[in-house]
CSV table of N, CA and C in Angstrom, one decimal:
chain,number,residue,atom,x,y,z
R,1,UNK,N,85.5,-44.6,15.9
R,1,UNK,CA,85.4,-45.7,16.8
R,1,UNK,C,86.7,-45.6,17.8
R,2,UNK,N,87.0,-45.7,19.2
R,2,UNK,CA,88.0,-45.1,19.6
R,2,UNK,C,88.3,-46.4,21.0
R,3,UNK,N,88.9,-47.0,21.7
R,3,UNK,CA,89.1,-47.7,22.4
R,3,UNK,C,89.0,-46.9,23.9
R,4,UNK,N,88.3,-47.1,25.0
R,4,UNK,CA,88.8,-46.2,26.1
R,4,UNK,C,88.5,-47.0,27.3
R,5,UNK,N,89.4,-47.0,28.5
R,5,UNK,CA,89.3,-48.1,29.6
R,5,UNK,C,88.0,-48.6,30.0
R,6,UNK,N,87.4,-48.0,29.7
R,6,UNK,CA,85.5,-48.2,30.0
R,6,UNK,C,85.2,-49.7,28.3
R,7,UNK,N,86.2,-49.4,27.9
R,7,UNK,CA,86.1,-49.8,26.9
R,7,UNK,C,85.4,-48.9,25.2
R,8,UNK,N,84.5,-49.6,24.7
R,8,UNK,CA,84.5,-48.9,22.9
R,8,UNK,C,83.7,-47.7,23.2
R,9,UNK,N,84.1,-47.0,22.3
R,9,UNK,CA,83.5,-45.4,22.5
R,9,UNK,C,83.2,-44.8,20.9
R,10,UNK,N,82.4,-44.8,20.6
R,10,UNK,CA,81.7,-43.4,19.4
R,10,UNK,C,82.1,-42.6,19.7
R,11,UNK,N,83.3,-41.7,18.6
R,11,UNK,CA,84.1,-40.1,19.3
R,11,UNK,C,83.8,-39.4,18.1
R,12,UNK,N,82.7,-38.4,18.3
R,12,UNK,CA,81.9,-37.4,17.0
R,12,UNK,C,82.9,-36.3,17.7
R,13,UNK,N,83.8,-35.8,16.5
R,13,UNK,CA,84.7,-34.3,16.7
R,13,UNK,C,84.2,-33.6,16.0
R,14,UNK,N,83.4,-31.9,16.7
R,14,UNK,CA,83.0,-31.0,15.7
R,14,UNK,C,84.1,-29.8,15.5
R,15,UNK,N,83.6,-28.7,14.8
R,15,UNK,CA,84.2,-28.0,15.1
R,15,UNK,C,84.4,-26.6,16.5
R,16,UNK,N,83.5,-26.7,17.0
R,16,UNK,CA,83.1,-26.5,18.9
R,16,UNK,C,83.2,-27.5,19.7
R,17,UNK,N,82.7,-28.5,19.2
R,17,UNK,CA,82.8,-29.7,20.2
R,17,UNK,C,83.4,-31.1,20.2
R,18,UNK,N,83.5,-31.9,21.5
R,18,UNK,CA,83.8,-33.9,21.1
R,18,UNK,C,82.6,-34.2,22.1
R,19,UNK,N,82.2,-35.6,21.7
R,19,UNK,CA,80.9,-36.3,21.7
R,19,UNK,C,81.9,-37.5,21.6
R,20,UNK,N,81.4,-38.9,22.9
R,20,UNK,CA,81.7,-39.6,22.8
R,20,UNK,C,80.5,-40.2,23.4
R,21,UNK,N,80.4,-41.5,22.6
R,21,UNK,CA,78.8,-43.0,22.9
R,21,UNK,C,79.8,-44.0,23.7
R,22,UNK,N,79.7,-43.8,24.6
R,22,UNK,CA,80.2,-45.1,25.2
R,22,UNK,C,79.2,-45.8,25.4
R,23,UNK,N,79.6,-47.0,25.1
R,23,UNK,CA,79.1,-48.5,25.1
R,23,UNK,C,78.6,-48.9,26.8
R,24,UNK,N,77.3,-49.2,27.5
R,24,UNK,CA,77.3,-49.5,29.2
R,24,UNK,C,78.1,-50.9,28.8
R,25,UNK,N,78.3,-51.3,29.9
R,25,UNK,CA,78.4,-52.9,30.5
R,25,UNK,C,76.7,-53.6,30.4
R,26,UNK,N,77.5,-55.2,29.1
R,26,UNK,CA,76.2,-55.5,29.3
R,26,UNK,C,75.4,-55.3,28.3
R,27,UNK,N,76.1,-53.9,27.4
R,27,UNK,CA,75.3,-53.7,26.7
R,27,UNK,C,73.9,-53.0,26.0
R,28,UNK,N,74.0,-52.7,27.0
R,28,UNK,CA,72.5,-52.2,27.7
R,28,UNK,C,72.3,-50.6,27.2
R,29,UNK,N,73.1,-50.0,27.0
R,29,UNK,CA,73.0,-48.7,25.9
R,29,UNK,C,74.1,-48.0,25.7
R,30,UNK,N,74.3,-46.7,26.1
R,30,UNK,CA,75.0,-45.8,25.7
R,30,UNK,C,75.3,-44.6,26.3
R,31,UNK,N,76.1,-44.4,27.1
R,31,UNK,CA,76.5,-42.9,27.9
R,31,UNK,C,77.1,-42.3,27.1
R,32,UNK,N,76.5,-41.1,27.1
R,32,UNK,CA,76.7,-40.1,25.5
R,32,UNK,C,77.7,-39.0,27.0
R,33,UNK,N,79.2,-38.8,26.6
R,33,UNK,CA,79.8,-37.4,26.8
R,33,UNK,C,79.8,-36.4,25.7
R,34,UNK,N,79.1,-35.1,26.3
R,34,UNK,CA,79.7,-34.2,26.0
R,34,UNK,C,80.9,-32.9,26.3
R,35,UNK,N,81.0,-32.6,25.1
R,35,UNK,CA,82.3,-31.2,25.6
R,35,UNK,C,82.0,-30.6,24.9
R,36,UNK,N,82.0,-29.4,25.0
R,36,UNK,CA,82.0,-28.0,23.8
R,36,UNK,C,83.1,-26.5,24.3
R,37,UNK,N,83.1,-25.9,23.4
R,37,UNK,CA,84.2,-24.8,23.9
R,37,UNK,C,83.7,-23.8,22.9
R,38,UNK,N,83.7,-22.1,23.3
R,38,UNK,CA,82.5,-21.4,23.3
R,38,UNK,C,83.4,-20.7,21.6
R,39,UNK,N,84.6,-21.0,21.2
R,39,UNK,CA,85.4,-20.8,20.2
R,39,UNK,C,85.1,-21.8,19.3
R,40,UNK,N,86.1,-21.7,18.3
R,40,UNK,CA,86.0,-22.6,17.0
R,40,UNK,C,87.2,-22.7,16.5
R,41,UNK,N,87.0,-24.6,16.7
R,41,UNK,CA,88.7,-24.8,16.5
R,41,UNK,C,89.5,-25.5,17.8
R,42,UNK,N,88.2,-27.0,18.1
R,42,UNK,CA,88.3,-27.7,19.2
R,42,UNK,C,89.6,-28.7,19.4
R,43,UNK,N,90.5,-28.4,19.5
R,43,UNK,CA,91.9,-28.2,19.5
R,43,UNK,C,93.3,-28.2,20.4
R,44,UNK,N,94.5,-28.7,19.9
R,44,UNK,CA,95.1,-28.5,21.3
R,44,UNK,C,94.8,-28.7,22.5
R,45,UNK,N,95.0,-27.8,23.5
R,45,UNK,CA,95.2,-28.4,24.4
R,45,UNK,C,93.8,-28.4,25.1
R,46,UNK,N,92.5,-27.8,24.8
R,46,UNK,CA,91.3,-27.8,25.1
R,46,UNK,C,90.8,-29.5,24.7
R,47,UNK,N,91.1,-30.1,23.9
R,47,UNK,CA,90.8,-31.1,23.3
R,47,UNK,C,91.9,-32.7,23.6
R,48,UNK,N,92.8,-31.8,24.5
R,48,UNK,CA,93.5,-33.1,25.4
R,48,UNK,C,93.1,-33.5,26.3
R,49,UNK,N,92.5,-32.3,27.2
R,49,UNK,CA,91.8,-32.4,28.5
R,49,UNK,C,90.5,-32.7,28.4
R,50,UNK,N,89.3,-32.4,27.0
R,50,UNK,CA,88.7,-33.5,27.5
R,50,UNK,C,88.9,-35.3,26.7
R,51,UNK,N,89.4,-35.0,26.1
R,51,UNK,CA,90.0,-36.5,26.3
R,51,UNK,C,90.1,-37.6,27.1
R,52,UNK,N,91.5,-36.8,27.6
R,52,UNK,CA,91.9,-37.2,29.1
R,52,UNK,C,91.0,-37.5,30.4
R,53,UNK,N,90.0,-36.5,30.0
R,53,UNK,CA,89.3,-36.7,30.8
R,53,UNK,C,87.5,-37.9,30.6
R,54,UNK,N,87.9,-38.2,29.2
R,54,UNK,CA,86.7,-39.4,29.0
R,54,UNK,C,87.8,-40.3,29.0
R,55,UNK,N,89.2,-40.5,28.9
R,55,UNK,CA,90.1,-42.3,29.5
R,55,UNK,C,89.5,-42.1,30.7
R,56,UNK,N,89.2,-40.8,31.5
R,56,UNK,CA,89.4,-41.7,32.8
R,56,UNK,C,88.0,-42.5,33.4
R,57,UNK,N,87.0,-42.7,32.4
R,57,UNK,CA,86.5,-42.9,33.1
R,57,UNK,C,86.2,-44.5,32.8
R,58,UNK,N,86.2,-45.3,33.8
R,58,UNK,CA,86.2,-46.9,34.4
R,58,UNK,C,85.0,-47.4,34.9
R,59,UNK,N,84.4,-48.3,35.0
R,59,UNK,CA,83.4,-49.2,35.0
R,59,UNK,C,83.2,-49.9,36.4
R,60,UNK,N,82.7,-49.8,37.7
R,60,UNK,CA,83.0,-50.3,39.6
R,60,UNK,C,82.1,-51.3,39.6
R,61,UNK,N,82.5,-52.6,39.3
R,61,UNK,CA,81.3,-53.9,39.4
R,61,UNK,C,81.9,-54.4,40.5
C-alpha cells in the first residue's frame, strides 16, 4: 500500500513492471496504472519516472 495524491493505492512491483491500483473517489472501484520496461530490472531512473507519473495523478471535482 502507498499513499498517492489521488488517494490510497496498491503497488505491485515485478521484474519488468510496476502496477498501481488507485481507489476511485467515492470507493466506486479502482483505476489501474500499468508500466512496463522491455528489460529485466524495473529500478533506478525508469522506476522513479513511473512513480513520478503515478504521483502526479489528481482528482478534480
